[in-house]
Tab-separated table of C-alpha atoms and ligand atoms in Angstrom:
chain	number	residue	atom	x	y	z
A	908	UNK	CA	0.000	0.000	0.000
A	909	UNK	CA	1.245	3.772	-0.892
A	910	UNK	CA	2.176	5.454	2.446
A	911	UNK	CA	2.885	9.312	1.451
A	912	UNK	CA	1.598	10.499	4.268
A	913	UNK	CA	3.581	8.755	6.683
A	914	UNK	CA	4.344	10.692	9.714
A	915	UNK	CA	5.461	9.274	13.016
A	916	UNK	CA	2.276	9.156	15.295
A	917	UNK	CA	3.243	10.364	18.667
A	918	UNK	CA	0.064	9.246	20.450
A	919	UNK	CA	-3.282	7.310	19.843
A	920	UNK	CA	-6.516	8.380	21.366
A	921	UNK	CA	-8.848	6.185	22.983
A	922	UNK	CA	-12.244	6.322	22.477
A	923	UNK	CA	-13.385	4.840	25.409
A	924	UNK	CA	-16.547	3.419	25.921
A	925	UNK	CA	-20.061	4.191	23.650
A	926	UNK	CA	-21.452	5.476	27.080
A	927	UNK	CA	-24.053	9.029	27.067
A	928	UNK	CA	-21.897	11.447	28.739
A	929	UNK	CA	-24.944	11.687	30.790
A	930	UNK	CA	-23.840	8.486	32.291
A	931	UNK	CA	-20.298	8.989	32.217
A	932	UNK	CA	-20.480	9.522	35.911
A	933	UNK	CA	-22.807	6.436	36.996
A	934	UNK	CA	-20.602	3.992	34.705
A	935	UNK	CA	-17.288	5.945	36.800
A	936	UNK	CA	-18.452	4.574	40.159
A	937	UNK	CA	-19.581	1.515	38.756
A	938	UNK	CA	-16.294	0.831	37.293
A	939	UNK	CA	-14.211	2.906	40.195
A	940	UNK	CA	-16.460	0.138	42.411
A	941	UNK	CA	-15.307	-2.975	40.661
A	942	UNK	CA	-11.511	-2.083	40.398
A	943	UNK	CA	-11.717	-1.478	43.717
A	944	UNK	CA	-13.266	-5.310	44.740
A	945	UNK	CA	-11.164	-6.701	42.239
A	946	UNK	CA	-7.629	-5.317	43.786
A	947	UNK	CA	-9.410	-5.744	46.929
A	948	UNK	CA	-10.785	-9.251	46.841
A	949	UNK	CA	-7.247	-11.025	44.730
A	950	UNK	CA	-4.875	-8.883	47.272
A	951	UNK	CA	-6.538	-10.747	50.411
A	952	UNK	CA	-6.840	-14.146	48.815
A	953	UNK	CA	-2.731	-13.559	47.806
A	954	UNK	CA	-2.183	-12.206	51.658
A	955	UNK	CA	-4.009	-15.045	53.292
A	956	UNK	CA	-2.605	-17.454	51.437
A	957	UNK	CA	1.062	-16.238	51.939
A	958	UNK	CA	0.560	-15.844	55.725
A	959	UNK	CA	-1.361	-19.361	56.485
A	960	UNK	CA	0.658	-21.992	56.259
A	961	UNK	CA	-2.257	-24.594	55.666
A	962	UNK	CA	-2.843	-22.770	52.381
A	963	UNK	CA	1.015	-23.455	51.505
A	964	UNK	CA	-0.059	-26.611	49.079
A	965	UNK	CA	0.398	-26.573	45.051
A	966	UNK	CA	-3.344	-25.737	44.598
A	967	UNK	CA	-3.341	-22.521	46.424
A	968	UNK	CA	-0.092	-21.134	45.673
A	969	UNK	CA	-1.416	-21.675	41.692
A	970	UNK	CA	-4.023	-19.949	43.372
A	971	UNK	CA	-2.401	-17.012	44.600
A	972	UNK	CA	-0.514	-16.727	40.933
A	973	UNK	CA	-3.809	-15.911	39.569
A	974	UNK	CA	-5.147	-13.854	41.961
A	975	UNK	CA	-1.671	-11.942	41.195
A	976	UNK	CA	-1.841	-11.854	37.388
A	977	UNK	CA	-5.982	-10.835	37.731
A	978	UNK	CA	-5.086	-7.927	39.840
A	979	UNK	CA	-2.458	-6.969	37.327
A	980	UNK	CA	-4.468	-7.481	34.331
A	981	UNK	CA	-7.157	-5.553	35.830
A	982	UNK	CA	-4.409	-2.840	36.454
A	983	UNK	CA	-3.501	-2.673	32.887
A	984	UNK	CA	-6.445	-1.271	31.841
A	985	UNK	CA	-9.258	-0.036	34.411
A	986	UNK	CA	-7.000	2.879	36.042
A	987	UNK	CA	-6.503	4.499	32.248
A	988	UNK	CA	-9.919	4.215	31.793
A	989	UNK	CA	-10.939	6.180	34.641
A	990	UNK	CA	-8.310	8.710	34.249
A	991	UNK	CA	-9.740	9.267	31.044
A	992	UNK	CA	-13.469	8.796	31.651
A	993	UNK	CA	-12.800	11.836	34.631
A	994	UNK	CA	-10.300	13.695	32.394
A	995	UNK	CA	-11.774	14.262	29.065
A	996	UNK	CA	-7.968	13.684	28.063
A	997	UNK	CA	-8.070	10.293	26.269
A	998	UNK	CA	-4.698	10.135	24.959
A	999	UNK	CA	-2.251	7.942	25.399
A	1000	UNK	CA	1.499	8.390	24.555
A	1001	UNK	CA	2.869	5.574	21.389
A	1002	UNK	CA	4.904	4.001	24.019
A	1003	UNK	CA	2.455	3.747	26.407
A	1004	UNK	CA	-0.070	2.003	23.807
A	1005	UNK	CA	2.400	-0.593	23.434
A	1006	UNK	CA	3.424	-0.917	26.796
A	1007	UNK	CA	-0.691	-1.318	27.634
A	1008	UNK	CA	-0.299	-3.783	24.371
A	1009	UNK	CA	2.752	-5.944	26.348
A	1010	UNK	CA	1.296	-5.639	29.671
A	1011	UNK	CA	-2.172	-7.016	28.639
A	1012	UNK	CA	-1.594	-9.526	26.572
A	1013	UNK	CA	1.354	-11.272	29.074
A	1014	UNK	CA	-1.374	-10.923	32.354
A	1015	UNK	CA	-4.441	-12.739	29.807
A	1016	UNK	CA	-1.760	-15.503	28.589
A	1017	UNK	CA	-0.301	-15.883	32.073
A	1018	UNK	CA	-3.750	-16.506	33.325
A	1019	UNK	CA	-4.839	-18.808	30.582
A	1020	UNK	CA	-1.487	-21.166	31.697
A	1021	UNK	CA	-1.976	-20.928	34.945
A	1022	UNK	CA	-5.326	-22.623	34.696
A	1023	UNK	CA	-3.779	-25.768	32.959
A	1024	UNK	CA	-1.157	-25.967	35.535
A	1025	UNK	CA	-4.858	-25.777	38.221
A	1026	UNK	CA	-5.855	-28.437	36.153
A	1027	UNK	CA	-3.517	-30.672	36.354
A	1028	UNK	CA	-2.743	-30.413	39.893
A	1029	UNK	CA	-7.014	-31.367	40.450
A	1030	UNK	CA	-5.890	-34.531	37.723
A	1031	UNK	CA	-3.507	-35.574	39.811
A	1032	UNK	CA	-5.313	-34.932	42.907
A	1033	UNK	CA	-8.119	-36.712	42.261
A	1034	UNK	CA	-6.566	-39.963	39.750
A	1035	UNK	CA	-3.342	-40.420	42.172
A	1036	UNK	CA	-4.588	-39.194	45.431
A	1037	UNK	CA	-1.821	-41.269	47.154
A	1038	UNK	CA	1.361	-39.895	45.385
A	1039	UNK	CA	0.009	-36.187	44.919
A	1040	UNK	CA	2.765	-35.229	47.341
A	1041	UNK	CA	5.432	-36.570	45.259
A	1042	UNK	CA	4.492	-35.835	41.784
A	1043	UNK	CA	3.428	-32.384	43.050
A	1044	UNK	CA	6.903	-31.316	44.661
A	1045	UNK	CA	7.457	-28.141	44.820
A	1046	UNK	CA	10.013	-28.256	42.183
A	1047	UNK	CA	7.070	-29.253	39.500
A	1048	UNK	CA	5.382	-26.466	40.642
A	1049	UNK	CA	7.736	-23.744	40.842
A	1050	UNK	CA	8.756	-24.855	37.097
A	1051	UNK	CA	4.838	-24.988	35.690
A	1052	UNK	CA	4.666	-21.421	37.229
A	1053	UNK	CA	8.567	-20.140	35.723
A	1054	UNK	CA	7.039	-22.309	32.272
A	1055	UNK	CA	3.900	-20.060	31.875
A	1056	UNK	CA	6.051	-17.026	32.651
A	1057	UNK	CA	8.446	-17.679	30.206
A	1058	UNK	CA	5.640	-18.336	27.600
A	1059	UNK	CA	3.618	-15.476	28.204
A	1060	UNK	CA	6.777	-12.878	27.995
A	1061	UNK	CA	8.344	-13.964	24.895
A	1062	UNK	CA	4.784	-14.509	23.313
A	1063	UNK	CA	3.422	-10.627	23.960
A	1064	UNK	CA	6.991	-9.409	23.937
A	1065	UNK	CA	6.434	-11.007	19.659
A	1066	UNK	CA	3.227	-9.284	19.277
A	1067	UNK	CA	4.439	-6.134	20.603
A	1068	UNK	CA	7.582	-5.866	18.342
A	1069	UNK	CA	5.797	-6.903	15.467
A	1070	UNK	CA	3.561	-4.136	16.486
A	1071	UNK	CA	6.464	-1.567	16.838
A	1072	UNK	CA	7.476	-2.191	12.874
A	1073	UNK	CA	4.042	-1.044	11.599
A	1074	UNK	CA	3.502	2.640	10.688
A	1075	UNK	CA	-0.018	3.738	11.388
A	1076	UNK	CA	-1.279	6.327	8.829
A	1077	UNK	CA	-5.428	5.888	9.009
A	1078	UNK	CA	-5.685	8.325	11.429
A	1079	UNK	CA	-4.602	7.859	15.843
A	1080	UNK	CA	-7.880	7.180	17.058
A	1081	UNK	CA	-8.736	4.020	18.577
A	1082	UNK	CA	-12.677	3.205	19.257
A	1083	UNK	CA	-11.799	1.297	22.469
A	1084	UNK	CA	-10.863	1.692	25.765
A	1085	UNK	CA	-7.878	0.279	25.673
A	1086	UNK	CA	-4.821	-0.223	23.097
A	1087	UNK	CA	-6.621	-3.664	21.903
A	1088	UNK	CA	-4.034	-5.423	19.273
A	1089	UNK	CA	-7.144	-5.726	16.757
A	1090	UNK	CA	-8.390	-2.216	16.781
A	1091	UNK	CA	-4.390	-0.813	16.371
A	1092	UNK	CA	-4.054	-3.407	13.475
A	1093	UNK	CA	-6.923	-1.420	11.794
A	1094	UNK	CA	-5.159	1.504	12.153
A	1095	UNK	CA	-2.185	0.195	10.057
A	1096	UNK	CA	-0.795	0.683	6.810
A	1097	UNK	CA	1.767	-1.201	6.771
A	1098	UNK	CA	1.716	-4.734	5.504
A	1099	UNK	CA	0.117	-6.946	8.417
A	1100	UNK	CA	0.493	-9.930	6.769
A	1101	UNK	CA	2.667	-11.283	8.908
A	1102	UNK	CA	0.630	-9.883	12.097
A	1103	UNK	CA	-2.145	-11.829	11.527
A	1104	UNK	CA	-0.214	-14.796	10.876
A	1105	UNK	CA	1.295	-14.777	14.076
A	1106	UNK	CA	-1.715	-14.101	16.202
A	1107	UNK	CA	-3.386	-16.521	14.444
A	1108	UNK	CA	-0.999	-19.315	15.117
A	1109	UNK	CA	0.144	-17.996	18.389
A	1110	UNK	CA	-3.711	-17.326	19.275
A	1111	UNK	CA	-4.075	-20.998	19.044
A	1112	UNK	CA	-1.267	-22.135	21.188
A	1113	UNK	CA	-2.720	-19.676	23.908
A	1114	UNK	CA	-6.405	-20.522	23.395
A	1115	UNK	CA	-7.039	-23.663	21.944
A	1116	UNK	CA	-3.768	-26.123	23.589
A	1117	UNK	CA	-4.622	-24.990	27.198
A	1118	UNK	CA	-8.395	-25.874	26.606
A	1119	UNK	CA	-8.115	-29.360	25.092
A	1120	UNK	CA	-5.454	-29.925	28.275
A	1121	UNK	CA	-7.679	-28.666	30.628
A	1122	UNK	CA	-10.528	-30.417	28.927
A	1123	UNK	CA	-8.282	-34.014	28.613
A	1124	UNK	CA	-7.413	-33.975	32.664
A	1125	UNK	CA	-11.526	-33.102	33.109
A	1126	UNK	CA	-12.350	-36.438	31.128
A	1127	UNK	CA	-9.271	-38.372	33.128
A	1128	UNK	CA	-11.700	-36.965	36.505
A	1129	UNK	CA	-14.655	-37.798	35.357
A	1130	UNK	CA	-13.736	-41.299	34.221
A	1131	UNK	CA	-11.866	-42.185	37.192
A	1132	UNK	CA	-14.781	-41.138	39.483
A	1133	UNK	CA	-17.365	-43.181	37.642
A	1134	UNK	CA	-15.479	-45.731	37.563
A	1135	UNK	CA	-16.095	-46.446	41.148
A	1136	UNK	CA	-18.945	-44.034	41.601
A	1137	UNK	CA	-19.650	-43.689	44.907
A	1138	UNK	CA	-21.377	-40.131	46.696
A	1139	UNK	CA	-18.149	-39.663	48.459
A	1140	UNK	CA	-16.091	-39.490	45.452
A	1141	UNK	CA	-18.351	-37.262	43.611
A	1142	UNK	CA	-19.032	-34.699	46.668
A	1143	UNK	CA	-14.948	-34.973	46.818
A	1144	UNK	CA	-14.412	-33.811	43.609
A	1145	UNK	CA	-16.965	-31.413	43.368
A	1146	UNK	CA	-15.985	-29.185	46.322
A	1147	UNK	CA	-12.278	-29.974	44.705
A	1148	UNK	CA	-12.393	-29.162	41.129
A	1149	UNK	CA	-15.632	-27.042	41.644
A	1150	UNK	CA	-14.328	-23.989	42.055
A	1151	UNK	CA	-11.159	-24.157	38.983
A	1152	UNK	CA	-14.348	-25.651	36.645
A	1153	UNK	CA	-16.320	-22.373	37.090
A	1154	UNK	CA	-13.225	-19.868	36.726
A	1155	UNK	CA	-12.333	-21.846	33.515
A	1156	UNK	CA	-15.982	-22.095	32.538
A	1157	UNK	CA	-15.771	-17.900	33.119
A	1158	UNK	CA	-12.534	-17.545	30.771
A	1159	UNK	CA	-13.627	-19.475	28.097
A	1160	UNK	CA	-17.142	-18.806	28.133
A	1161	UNK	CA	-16.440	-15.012	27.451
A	1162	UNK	CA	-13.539	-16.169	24.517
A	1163	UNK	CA	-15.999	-18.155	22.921
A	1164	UNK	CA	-18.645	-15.562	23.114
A	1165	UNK	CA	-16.281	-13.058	21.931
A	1166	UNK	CA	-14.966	-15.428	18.532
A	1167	UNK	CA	-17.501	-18.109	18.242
A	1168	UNK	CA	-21.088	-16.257	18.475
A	1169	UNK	CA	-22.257	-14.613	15.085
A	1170	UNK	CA	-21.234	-10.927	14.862
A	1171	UNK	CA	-23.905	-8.603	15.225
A	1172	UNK	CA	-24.032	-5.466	12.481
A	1173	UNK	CA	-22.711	-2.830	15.732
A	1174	UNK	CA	-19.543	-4.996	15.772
A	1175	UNK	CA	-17.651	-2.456	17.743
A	1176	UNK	CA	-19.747	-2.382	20.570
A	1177	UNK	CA	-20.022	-5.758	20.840
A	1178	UNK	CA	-16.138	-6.035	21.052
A	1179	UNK	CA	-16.329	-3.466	23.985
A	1180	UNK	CA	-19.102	-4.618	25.471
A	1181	UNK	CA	-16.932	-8.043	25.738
A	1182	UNK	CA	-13.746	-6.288	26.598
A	1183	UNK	CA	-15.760	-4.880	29.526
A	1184	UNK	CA	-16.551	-8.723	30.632
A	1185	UNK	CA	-13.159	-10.095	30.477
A	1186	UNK	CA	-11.003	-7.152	31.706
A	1187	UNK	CA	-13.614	-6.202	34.566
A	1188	UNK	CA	-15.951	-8.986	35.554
A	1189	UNK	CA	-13.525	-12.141	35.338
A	1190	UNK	CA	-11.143	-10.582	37.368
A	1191	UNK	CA	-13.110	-9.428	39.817
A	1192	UNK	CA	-15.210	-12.865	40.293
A	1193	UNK	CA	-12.544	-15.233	40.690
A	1194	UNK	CA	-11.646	-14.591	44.333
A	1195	UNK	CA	-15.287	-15.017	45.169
A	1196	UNK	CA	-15.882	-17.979	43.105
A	1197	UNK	CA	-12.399	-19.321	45.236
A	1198	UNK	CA	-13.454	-17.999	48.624
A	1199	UNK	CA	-17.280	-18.463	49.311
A	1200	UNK	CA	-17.658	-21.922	48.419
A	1201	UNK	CA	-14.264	-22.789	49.770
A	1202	UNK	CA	-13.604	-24.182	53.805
A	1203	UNK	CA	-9.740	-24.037	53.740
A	1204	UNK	CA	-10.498	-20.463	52.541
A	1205	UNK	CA	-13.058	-19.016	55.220
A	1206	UNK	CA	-10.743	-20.760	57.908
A	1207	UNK	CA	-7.668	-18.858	56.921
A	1208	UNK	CA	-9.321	-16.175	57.026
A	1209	UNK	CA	-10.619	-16.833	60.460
A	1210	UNK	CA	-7.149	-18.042	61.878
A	1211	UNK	CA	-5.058	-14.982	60.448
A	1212	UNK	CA	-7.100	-12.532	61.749
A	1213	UNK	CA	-7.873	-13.927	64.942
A	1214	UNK	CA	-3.941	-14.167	65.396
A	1215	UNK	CA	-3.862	-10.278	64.296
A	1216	UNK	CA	-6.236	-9.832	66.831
A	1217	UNK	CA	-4.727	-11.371	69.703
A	1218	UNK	CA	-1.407	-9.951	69.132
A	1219	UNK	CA	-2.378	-6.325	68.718
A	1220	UNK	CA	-4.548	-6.355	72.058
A	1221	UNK	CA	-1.756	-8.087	73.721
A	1222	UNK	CA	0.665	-5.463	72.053
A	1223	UNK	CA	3.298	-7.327	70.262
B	1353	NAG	C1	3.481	-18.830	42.630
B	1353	NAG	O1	3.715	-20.219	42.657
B	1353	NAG	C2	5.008	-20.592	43.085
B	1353	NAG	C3	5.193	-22.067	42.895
B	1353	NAG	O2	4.228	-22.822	43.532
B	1353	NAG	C4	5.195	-20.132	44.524
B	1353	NAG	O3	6.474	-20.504	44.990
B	1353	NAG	C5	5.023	-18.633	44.582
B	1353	NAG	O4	5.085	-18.195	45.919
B	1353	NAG	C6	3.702	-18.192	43.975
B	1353	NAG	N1	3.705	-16.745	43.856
B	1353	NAG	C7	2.712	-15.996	44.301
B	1353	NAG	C8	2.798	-14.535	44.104
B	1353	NAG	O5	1.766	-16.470	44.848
């Protein structure tokens, strides 16, 4: 494509979201509200879990991973957007785009790993209940964990420098709320041939290998339990796997409502209206889909404040 124009864009503005500025204010506490749970709700499950020692097993300190990479990947994106919703002043800098670009797409991979390394730790909980210990050592886990990081970073650090070779000519603005990878490639004029190619391919690895592991170890659960169904051993998996089935059922559900369902004609706002699911809602459930249903949970709590308690009215 013919790029005469081509002059170095300093900035991109962000659109934000297709919200009456008549409700600017009610969607600001709204969203002020649900940043504020969400930072909130993962910081305590990642304190409790740190300071109770009965939470120090593999499935809790995966836990306390994700809690970590929600409340980042909630980071990424909500603060701009209320700096911007109460400023007027949507733009962002080119470097910061990207950097939003890096930060978002390492916190949603990081998160999509860390739920196969969940999943496997409920396989082997529930098929080989008498060697979890071993298999689970903490070296497996501290490499699953160093694994996903290692993935994530060198998979958004790819998108982001193929990002950083394109020259955008069509004009800064971006109708999001964020510097989404799709909406900037529209902005392009470049060739993005090779864009697409990688976020197709690498979309997959992200996307579609996690779910068909995750899906496998669910099958290896099922089929062990049935094969000696008793109540026991279904109540026993239930309140184990329970809680990792509806966080995964909450990730994928909003990808596959995102990709899968047929696009409306207001396209845009259906993106954003999705956007607003995964980078708000998701986040901010998982510590309550963890913590309310969960025993080990509500007595951690119980025991590490009680202990706070008792040593600040004894004054230690
Ligand atoms: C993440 O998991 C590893 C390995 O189990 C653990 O050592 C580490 O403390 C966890 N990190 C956080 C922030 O929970």
């Amino acid at each position: 494509m013919e790029s005469r124009n081509q002059t170095l864009i300093s900035e991109f503005l962000l659109l934000g979201l297709p919200i009456e500025s008549k409700q600017q204010n009610l969607f600001y506490v709204l969203f002020l509200l649900m940043y504020l749970t969400t930072f909130l709700g993962n910081l305590v499950i990642i304190i409790l879990i740190f300071l109770d020692s009965h939470l120090h097993t593999p499935m809790y300190l995966f836990l306390s991973n994700l809690s970590f990479s929600d409340l980042c990947f909630s980071s990424v994106t909500i603060p701009k957007l209320l700096q911007n919703m109460q400023s007027q002043d949507s733009s962002i800098p080119y470097a910061g785009c990207l950097a939003q670009m890096y930060f978002f797409l390492l916190f949603a991979d990081l998160e999509s790993f860390l739920l196969v390394a969940m999943a496997y730790d409920r396989y082997v909980a529930i098929c080989f209940p008498l060697h979890y210990t071993t298999i689970m050592s903490p070296q497996l886990c501290l490499s699953l964990v160093a694994l996903s990081w290692g993935l994530t970073m060198f998979i958004s650090l790819l998108h982001t420098l193929l990002m950083a070779r394109l020259s955008f000519c069509m004009g800064n603005v971006i109708p999001h709320f964020f510097c989404d990878m799709s909406a900037l490639l529209r902005l392009a004029c470049s060739d993005i041939q090779i864009n697409e190619m990688v976020i197709f391919i690498l979309g997959g690895l992200v996307i579609i290998v996690p779910f068909l592991l995750i899906f496998t170890s669910y099958v290896r659960i099922v089929s062990s339990i049935l094969k000696v169904p008793s109540a026991r051993g279904i109540r026993k998996a239930f309140s184990t796997c329970g809680s990792h089935l509806s966080v995964v059922s909450l990730f994928y559900g909003t990808i596959i409502g995102l990709y899968l369902c047929p696009s409306a004609d207001n396209s845009t706002v259906k993106e954003i209206v999705m956007a607003v699911m995964y980078t708000m809602v998701t986040p901010m459930l998982n510590p309550f889909i963890y913590s309310l249903r969960n025993r080990d949970m509500k007595g951690a709590l119980g025991r590490v404040f009680s202990k706070r308690i008792i040593h600040f009215a004894l004054g230690q």
